Short mmCIF file of C-alpha atoms and ligand atoms in Angstrom, two decimals:
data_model
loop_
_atom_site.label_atom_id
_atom_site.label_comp_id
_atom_site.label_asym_id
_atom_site.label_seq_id
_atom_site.Cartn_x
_atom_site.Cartn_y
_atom_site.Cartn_z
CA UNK X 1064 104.61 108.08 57.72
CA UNK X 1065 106.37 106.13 60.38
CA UNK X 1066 106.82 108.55 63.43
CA UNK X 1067 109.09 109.07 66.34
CA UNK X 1068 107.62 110.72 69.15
CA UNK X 1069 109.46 111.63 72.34
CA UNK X 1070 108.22 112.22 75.36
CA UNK X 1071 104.95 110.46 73.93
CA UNK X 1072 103.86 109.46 77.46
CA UNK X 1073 103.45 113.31 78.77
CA UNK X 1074 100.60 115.81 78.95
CA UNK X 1075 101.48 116.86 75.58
CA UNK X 1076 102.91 114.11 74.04
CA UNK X 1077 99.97 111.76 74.77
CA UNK X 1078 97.67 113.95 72.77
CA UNK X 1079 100.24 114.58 69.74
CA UNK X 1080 100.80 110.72 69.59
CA UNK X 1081 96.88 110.34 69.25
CA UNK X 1082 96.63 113.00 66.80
CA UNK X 1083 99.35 111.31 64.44
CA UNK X 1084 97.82 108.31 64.89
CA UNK X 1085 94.15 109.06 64.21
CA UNK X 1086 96.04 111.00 61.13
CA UNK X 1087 96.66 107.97 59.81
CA UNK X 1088 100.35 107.72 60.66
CA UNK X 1089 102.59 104.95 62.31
CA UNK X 1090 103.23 106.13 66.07
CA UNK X 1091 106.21 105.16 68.02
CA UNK X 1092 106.23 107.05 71.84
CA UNK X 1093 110.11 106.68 72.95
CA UNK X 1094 109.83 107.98 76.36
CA UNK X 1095 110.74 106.78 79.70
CA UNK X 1096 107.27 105.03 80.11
CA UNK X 1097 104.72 103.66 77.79
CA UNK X 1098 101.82 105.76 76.79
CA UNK X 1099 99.03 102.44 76.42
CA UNK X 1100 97.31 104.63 73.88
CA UNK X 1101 95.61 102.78 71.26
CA UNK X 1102 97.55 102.74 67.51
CA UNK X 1103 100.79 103.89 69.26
CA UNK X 1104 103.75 101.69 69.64
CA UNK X 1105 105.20 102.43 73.27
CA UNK X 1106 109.03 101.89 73.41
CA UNK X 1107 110.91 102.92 76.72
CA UNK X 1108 114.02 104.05 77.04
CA UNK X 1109 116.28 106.69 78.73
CA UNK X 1110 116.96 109.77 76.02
CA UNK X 1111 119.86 110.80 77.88
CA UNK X 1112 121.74 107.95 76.18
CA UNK X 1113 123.03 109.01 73.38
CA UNK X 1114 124.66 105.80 72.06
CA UNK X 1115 120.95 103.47 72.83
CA UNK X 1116 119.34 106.57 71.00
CA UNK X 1117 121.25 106.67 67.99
CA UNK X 1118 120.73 102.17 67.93
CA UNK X 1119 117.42 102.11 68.66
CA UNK X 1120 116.51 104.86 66.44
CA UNK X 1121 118.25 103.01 63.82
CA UNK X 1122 116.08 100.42 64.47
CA UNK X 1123 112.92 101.98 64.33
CA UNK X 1124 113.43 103.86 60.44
CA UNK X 1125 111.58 106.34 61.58
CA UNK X 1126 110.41 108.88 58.82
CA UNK X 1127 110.19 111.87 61.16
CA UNK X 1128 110.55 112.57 64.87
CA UNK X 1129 108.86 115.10 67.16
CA UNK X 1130 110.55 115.98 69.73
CA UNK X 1131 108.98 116.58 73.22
CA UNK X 1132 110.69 114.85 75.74
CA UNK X 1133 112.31 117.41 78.31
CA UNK X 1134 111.79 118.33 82.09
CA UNK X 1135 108.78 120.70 81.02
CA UNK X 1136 108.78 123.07 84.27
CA UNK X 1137 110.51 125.62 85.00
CA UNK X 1138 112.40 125.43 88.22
CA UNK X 1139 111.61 121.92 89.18
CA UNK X 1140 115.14 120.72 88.96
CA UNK X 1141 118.71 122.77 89.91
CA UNK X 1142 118.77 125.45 86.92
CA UNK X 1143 122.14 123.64 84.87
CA UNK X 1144 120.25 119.71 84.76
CA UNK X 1145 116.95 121.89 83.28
CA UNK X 1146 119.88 123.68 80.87
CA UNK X 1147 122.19 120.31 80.34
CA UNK X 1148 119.12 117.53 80.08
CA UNK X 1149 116.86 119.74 77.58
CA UNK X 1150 119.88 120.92 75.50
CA UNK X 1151 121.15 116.93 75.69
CA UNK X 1152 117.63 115.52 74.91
CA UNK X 1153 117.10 117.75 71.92
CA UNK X 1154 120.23 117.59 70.29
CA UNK X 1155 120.27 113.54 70.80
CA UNK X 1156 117.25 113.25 69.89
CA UNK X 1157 117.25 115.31 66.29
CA UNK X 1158 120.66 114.00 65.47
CA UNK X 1159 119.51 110.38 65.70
CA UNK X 1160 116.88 111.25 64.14
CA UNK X 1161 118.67 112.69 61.22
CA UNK X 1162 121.09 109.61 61.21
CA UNK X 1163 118.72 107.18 60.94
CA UNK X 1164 117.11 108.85 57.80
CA UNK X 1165 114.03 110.54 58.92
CA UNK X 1166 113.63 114.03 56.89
CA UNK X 1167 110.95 115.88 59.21
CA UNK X 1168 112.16 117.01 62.67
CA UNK X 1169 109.71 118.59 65.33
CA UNK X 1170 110.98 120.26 68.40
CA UNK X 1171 108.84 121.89 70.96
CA UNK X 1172 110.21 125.33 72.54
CA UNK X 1173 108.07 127.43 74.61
CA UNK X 1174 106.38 131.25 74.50
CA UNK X 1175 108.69 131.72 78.12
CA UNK X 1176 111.51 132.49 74.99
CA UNK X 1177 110.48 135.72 74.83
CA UNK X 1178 111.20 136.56 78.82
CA UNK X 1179 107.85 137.05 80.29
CA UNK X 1180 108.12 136.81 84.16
CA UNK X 1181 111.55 138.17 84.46
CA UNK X 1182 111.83 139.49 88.03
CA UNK X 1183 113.84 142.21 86.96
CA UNK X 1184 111.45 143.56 84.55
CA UNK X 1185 110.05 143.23 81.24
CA UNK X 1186 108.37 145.42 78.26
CA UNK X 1187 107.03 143.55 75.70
CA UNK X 1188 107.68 145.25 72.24
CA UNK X 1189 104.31 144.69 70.65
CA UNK X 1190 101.14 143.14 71.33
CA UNK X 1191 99.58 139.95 70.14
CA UNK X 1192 103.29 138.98 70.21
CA UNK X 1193 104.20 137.29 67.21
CA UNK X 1194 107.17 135.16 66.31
CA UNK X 1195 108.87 138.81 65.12
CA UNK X 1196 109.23 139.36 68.83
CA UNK X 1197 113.08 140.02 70.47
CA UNK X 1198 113.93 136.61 72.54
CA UNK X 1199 115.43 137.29 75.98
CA UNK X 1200 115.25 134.13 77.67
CA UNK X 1201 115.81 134.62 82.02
CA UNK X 1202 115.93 131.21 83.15
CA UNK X 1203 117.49 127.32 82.40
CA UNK X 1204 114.12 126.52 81.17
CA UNK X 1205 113.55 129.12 79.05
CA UNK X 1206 117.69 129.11 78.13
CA UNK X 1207 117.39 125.43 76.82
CA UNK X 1208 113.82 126.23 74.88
CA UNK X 1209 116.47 129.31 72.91
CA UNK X 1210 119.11 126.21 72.64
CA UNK X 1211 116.92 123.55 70.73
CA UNK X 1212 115.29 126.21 68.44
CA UNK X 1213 118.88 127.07 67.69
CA UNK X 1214 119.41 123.33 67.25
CA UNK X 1215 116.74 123.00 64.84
CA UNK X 1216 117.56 126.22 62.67
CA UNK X 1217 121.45 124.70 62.31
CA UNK X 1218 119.94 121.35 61.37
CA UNK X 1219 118.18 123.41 58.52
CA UNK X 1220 121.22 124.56 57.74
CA UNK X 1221 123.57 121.62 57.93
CA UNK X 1222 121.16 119.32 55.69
CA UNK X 1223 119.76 121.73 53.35
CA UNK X 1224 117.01 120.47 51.45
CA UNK X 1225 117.52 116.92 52.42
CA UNK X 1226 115.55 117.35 55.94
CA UNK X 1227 112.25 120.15 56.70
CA UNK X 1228 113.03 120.83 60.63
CA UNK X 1229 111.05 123.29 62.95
CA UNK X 1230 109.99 124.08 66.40
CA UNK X 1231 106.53 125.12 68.07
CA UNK X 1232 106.22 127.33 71.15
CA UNK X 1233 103.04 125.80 72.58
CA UNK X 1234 101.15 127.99 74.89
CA UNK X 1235 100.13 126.81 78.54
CA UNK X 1236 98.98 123.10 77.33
CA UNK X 1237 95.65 122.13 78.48
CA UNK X 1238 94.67 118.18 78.39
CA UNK X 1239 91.35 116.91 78.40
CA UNK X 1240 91.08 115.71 81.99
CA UNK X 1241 92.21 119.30 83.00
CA UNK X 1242 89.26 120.70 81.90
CA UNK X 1243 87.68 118.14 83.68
CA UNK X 1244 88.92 119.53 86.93
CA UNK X 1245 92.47 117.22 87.10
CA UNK X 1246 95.23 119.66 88.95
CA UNK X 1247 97.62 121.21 85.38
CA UNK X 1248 101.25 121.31 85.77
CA UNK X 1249 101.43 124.22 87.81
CA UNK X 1250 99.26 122.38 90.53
CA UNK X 1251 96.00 124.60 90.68
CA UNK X 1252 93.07 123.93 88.35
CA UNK X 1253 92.03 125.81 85.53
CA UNK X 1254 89.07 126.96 87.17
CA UNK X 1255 91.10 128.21 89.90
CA UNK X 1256 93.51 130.17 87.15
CA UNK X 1257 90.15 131.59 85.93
CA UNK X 1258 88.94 133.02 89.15
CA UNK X 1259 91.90 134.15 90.87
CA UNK X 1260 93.63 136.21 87.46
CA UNK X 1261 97.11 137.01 89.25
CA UNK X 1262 98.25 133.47 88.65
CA UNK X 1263 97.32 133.41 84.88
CA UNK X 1264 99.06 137.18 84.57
CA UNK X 1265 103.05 135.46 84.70
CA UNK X 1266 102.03 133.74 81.51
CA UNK X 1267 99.87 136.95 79.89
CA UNK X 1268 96.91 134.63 80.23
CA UNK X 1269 98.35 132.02 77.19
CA UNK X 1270 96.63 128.80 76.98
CA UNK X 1271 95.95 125.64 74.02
CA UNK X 1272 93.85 122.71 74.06
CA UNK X 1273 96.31 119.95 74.15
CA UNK X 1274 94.49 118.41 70.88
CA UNK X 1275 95.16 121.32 69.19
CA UNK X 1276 98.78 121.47 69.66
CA UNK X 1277 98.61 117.45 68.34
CA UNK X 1278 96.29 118.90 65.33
CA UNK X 1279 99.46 121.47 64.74
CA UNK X 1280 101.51 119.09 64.72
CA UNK X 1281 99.55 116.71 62.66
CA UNK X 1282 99.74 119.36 60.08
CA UNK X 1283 103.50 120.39 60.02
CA UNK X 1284 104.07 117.03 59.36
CA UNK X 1285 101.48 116.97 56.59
CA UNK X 1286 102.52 120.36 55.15
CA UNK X 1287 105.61 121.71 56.45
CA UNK X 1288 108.38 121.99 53.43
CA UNK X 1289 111.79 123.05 52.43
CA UNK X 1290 110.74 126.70 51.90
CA UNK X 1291 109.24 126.48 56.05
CA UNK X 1292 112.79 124.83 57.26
CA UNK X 1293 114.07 125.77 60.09
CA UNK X 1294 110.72 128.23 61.11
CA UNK X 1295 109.08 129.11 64.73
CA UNK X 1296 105.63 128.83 65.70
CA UNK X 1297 103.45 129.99 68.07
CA UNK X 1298 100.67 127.42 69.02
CA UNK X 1299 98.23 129.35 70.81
CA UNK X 1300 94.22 129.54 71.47
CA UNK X 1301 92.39 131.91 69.74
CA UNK X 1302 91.02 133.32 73.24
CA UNK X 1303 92.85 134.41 76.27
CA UNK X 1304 92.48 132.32 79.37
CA UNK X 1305 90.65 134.69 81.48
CA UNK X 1306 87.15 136.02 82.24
CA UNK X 1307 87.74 139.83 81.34
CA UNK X 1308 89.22 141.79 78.20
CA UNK X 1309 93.69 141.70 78.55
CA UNK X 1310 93.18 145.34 77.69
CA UNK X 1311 91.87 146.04 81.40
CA UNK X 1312 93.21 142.52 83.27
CA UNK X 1313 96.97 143.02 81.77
CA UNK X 1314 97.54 146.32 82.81
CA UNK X 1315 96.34 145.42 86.33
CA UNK X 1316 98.51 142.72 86.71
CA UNK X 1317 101.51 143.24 84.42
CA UNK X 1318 102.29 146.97 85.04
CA UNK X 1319 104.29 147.00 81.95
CA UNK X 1320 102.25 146.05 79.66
CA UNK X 1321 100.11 149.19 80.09
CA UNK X 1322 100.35 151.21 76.60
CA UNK X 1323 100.39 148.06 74.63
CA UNK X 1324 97.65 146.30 75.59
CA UNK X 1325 94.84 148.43 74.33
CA UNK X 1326 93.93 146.55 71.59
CA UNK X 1327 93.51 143.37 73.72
CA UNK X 1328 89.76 143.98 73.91
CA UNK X 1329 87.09 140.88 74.38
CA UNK X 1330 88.64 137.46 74.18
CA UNK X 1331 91.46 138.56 72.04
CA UNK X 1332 94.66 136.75 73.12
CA UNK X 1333 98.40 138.08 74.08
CA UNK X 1334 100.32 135.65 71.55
CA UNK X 1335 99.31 135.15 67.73
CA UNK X 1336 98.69 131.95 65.82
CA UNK X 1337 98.72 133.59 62.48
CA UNK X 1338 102.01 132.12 61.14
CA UNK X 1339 100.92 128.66 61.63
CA UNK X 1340 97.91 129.93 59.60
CA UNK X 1341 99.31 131.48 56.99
CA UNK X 1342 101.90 128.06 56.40
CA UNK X 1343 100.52 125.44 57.94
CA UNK X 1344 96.35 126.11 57.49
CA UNK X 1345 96.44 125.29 61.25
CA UNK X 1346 93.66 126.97 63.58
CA UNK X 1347 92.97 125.88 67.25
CA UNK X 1348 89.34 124.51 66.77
CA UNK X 1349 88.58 124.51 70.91
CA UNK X 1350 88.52 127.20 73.56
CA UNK X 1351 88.44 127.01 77.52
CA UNK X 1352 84.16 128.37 77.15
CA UNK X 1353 83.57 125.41 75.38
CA UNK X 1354 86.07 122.62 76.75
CA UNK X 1355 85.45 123.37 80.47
CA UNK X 1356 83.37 120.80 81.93
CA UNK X 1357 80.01 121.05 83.17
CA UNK X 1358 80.67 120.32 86.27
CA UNK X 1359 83.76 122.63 86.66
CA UNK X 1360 81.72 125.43 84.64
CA UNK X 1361 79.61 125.26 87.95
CA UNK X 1362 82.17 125.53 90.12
CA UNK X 1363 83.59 128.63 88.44
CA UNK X 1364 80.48 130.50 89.01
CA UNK X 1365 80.07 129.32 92.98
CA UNK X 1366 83.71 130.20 93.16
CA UNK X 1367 82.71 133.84 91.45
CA UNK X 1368 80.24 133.83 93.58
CA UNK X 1369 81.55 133.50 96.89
CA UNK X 1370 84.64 135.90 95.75
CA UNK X 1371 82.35 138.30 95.04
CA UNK X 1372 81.28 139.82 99.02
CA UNK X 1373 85.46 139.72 99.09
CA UNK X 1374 87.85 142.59 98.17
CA UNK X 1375 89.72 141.94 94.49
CA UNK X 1376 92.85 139.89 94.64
CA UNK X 1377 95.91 141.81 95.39
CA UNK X 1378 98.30 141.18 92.50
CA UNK X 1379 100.97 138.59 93.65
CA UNK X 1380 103.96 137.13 92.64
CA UNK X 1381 102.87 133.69 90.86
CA UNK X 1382 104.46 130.48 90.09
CA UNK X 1383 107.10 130.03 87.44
CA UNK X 1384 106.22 131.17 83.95
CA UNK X 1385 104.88 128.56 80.64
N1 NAD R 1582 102.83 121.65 79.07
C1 NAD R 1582 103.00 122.92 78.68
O1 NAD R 1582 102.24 123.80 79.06
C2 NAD R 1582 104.14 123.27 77.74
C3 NAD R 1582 104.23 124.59 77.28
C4 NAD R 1582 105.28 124.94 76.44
C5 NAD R 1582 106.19 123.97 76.06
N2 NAD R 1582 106.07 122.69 76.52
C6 NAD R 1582 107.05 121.71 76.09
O2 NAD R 1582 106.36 120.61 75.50
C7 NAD R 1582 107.06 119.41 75.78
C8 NAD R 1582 106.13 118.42 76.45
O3 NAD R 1582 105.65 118.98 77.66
P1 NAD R 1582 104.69 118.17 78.63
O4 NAD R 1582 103.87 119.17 79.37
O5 NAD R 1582 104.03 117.07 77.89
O6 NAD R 1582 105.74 117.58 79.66
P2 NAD R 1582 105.64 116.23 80.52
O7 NAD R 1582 106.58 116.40 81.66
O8 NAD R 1582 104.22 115.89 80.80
O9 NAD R 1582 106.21 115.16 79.51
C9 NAD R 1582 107.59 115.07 79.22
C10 NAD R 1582 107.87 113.63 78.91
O10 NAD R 1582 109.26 113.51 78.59
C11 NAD R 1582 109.71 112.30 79.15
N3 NAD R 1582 111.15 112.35 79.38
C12 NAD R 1582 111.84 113.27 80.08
N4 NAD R 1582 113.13 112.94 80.14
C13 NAD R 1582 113.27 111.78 79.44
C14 NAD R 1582 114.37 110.93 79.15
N5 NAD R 1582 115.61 111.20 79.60
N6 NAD R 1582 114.16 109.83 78.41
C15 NAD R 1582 112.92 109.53 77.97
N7 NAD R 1582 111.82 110.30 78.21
C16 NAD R 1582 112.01 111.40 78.95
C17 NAD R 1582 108.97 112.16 80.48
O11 NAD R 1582 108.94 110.82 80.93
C18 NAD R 1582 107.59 112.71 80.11
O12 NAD R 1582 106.67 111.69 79.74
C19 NAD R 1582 108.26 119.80 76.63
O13 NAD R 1582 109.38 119.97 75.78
C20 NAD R 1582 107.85 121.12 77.22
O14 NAD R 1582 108.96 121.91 77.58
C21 NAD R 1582 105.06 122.32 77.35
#
């Protein structure tokens, strides 16, 4: 199949290009710099433009298009350009897509849907939280994730069985050199999200192996049909991201959660995979005990270590939600 992929040069995007490509598919990264990954065609250009979209998609034939491309943090631009430019992005994005005859459509959304974070409180309804869960969306970020899902299930609508479309909430995405010890999106490590737990808690301790999310991917496109159209998914590890059960580190840290996370014991995690079992045959096949490098394995334990003579971290307001 001859893919679009936007937003191929990110953290994300690099590692669902190389996924479709070592798939066996043709790759083309549209994003606003080239990727240089091997088997993927990088094309540049600005996504904002709808009228250069909609040409050079026609161009390219693609036969589907997964969409990625969007400023991926919350709060790191004025709340309306997060809202305008993700909504904008997606919709251009799909809709060229559609017009220039490709009958798979991808978007990514996020888990912060379901309004985790929210500084004036939140319950959750259940936990694992599953795609069954209420959305209540308290930022731009989050706002624009609610749009393009609602994008994608009016595509499914407007084309019928002519075009499959979806959208994946991937969990906190973790790329190979983060394990390694590179800084992730939020600016700490992931060894530092392991030992300190309060800045972990504003995302209930969600995490996936970057690979993964291009393996889930891989296989919507490979299996995703007119009966999934239109569907959510969470894309989530197996594991929490954490050193000690949710059941007693949620509680601790997200007051709220306290009745519902009882059954959170060992590594289980807060969000559930199951759907994109049960359709897709997808499982995440790495966790952050077996990813971490050596190296930052060892300086986990002499930061556990040298935490340990100190009192427990105070729970603290952390940075924006994923
Ligand atoms: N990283 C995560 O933890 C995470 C979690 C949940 C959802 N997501 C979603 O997954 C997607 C990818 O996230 P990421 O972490 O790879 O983000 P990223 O910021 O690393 O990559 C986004 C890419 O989009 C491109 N882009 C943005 N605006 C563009 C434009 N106008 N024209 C062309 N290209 C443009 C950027 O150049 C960048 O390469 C986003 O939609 C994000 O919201 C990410």
């Amino acid at each position: 199949m001859r893919i679009i992929v936007t937003g191929g040069a990110g953290r994300l995007g690099r590692s669902v290009a190389s996924a479709l490509a070592e798939a066996g598919h043709e790759v083309v990264s549209v994003d606003r710099t080239d990727p240089g990954l091997p088997g993927v065609e990088g094309r540049t250009a600005d996504l904002l433009d709808h009228d250069a979209t909609h040409e050079l998609f026609a161009t390219l034939r693609p036969d589907a298009v997964v969409h990625l491309a969007a400023i991926a943090v919350p709060f790191s631009a004025p709340e309306h350009v997060i809202l305008s430019t993700n909504q904008t992005l997606a919709f251009t994005a799909l809709t060229a897509g559609i017009a220039a005859g490709a009958t798979r459509l991808l978007a990514a959304s996020s888990p912060t849907v379901i309004g985790y974070g929210a500084p004036h409180g939140w319950t959750p309804e259940a936990l694992p939280i599953t795609e069954e869960h209420r959305v209540a969306p308290w930022n731009a970020y989050a706002l624009s994730k609610v749009a393009i899902e609602s994008t994608v299930a009016m595509l499914a609508r407007a084309h019928g069985d002519t075009v499959v479309t979806g959208a994946f909430r991937p969990c906190f995405v973790v790329s190979p050199e983060e394990w390694e010890g590179a800084p992730t999106q939020q600016g700490h490590t992931i060894v530092d999200r392991l030992a300190d737990p309060a800045l972990a808690a504003v995302s209930l301790y969600n995490y996936v192996d970057a690979r993964d999310a291009g393996r889930f991917v891989a296989a919507w496109i490979d299996r995703a049909d007119a009966r999934h159209s239109g569907e959510v998914y969470f894309v989530g590890a197996d594991d929490a991201l954490a050193l000690a059960p949710l059941s007693t580190l949620l509680p601790a840290h997200v007051p709220s959660t306290a009745g519902f996370a009882d059954g959170l014991i060992d590594r289980a995690a807060a969000f559930s995979s199951a759907k994109a079992t049960a359709h897709l045959g997808w499982r995440p096949e790495h966790d952050w005990r077996s990813a971490l490098s050596p190296a930052e394995a060892a300086r986990l334990t002499d930061l556990l270590a040298a935490d340990s003579g100190r009192p427990a971290t105070t729970p603290a307001p952390a940075p924006a939600p994923r």
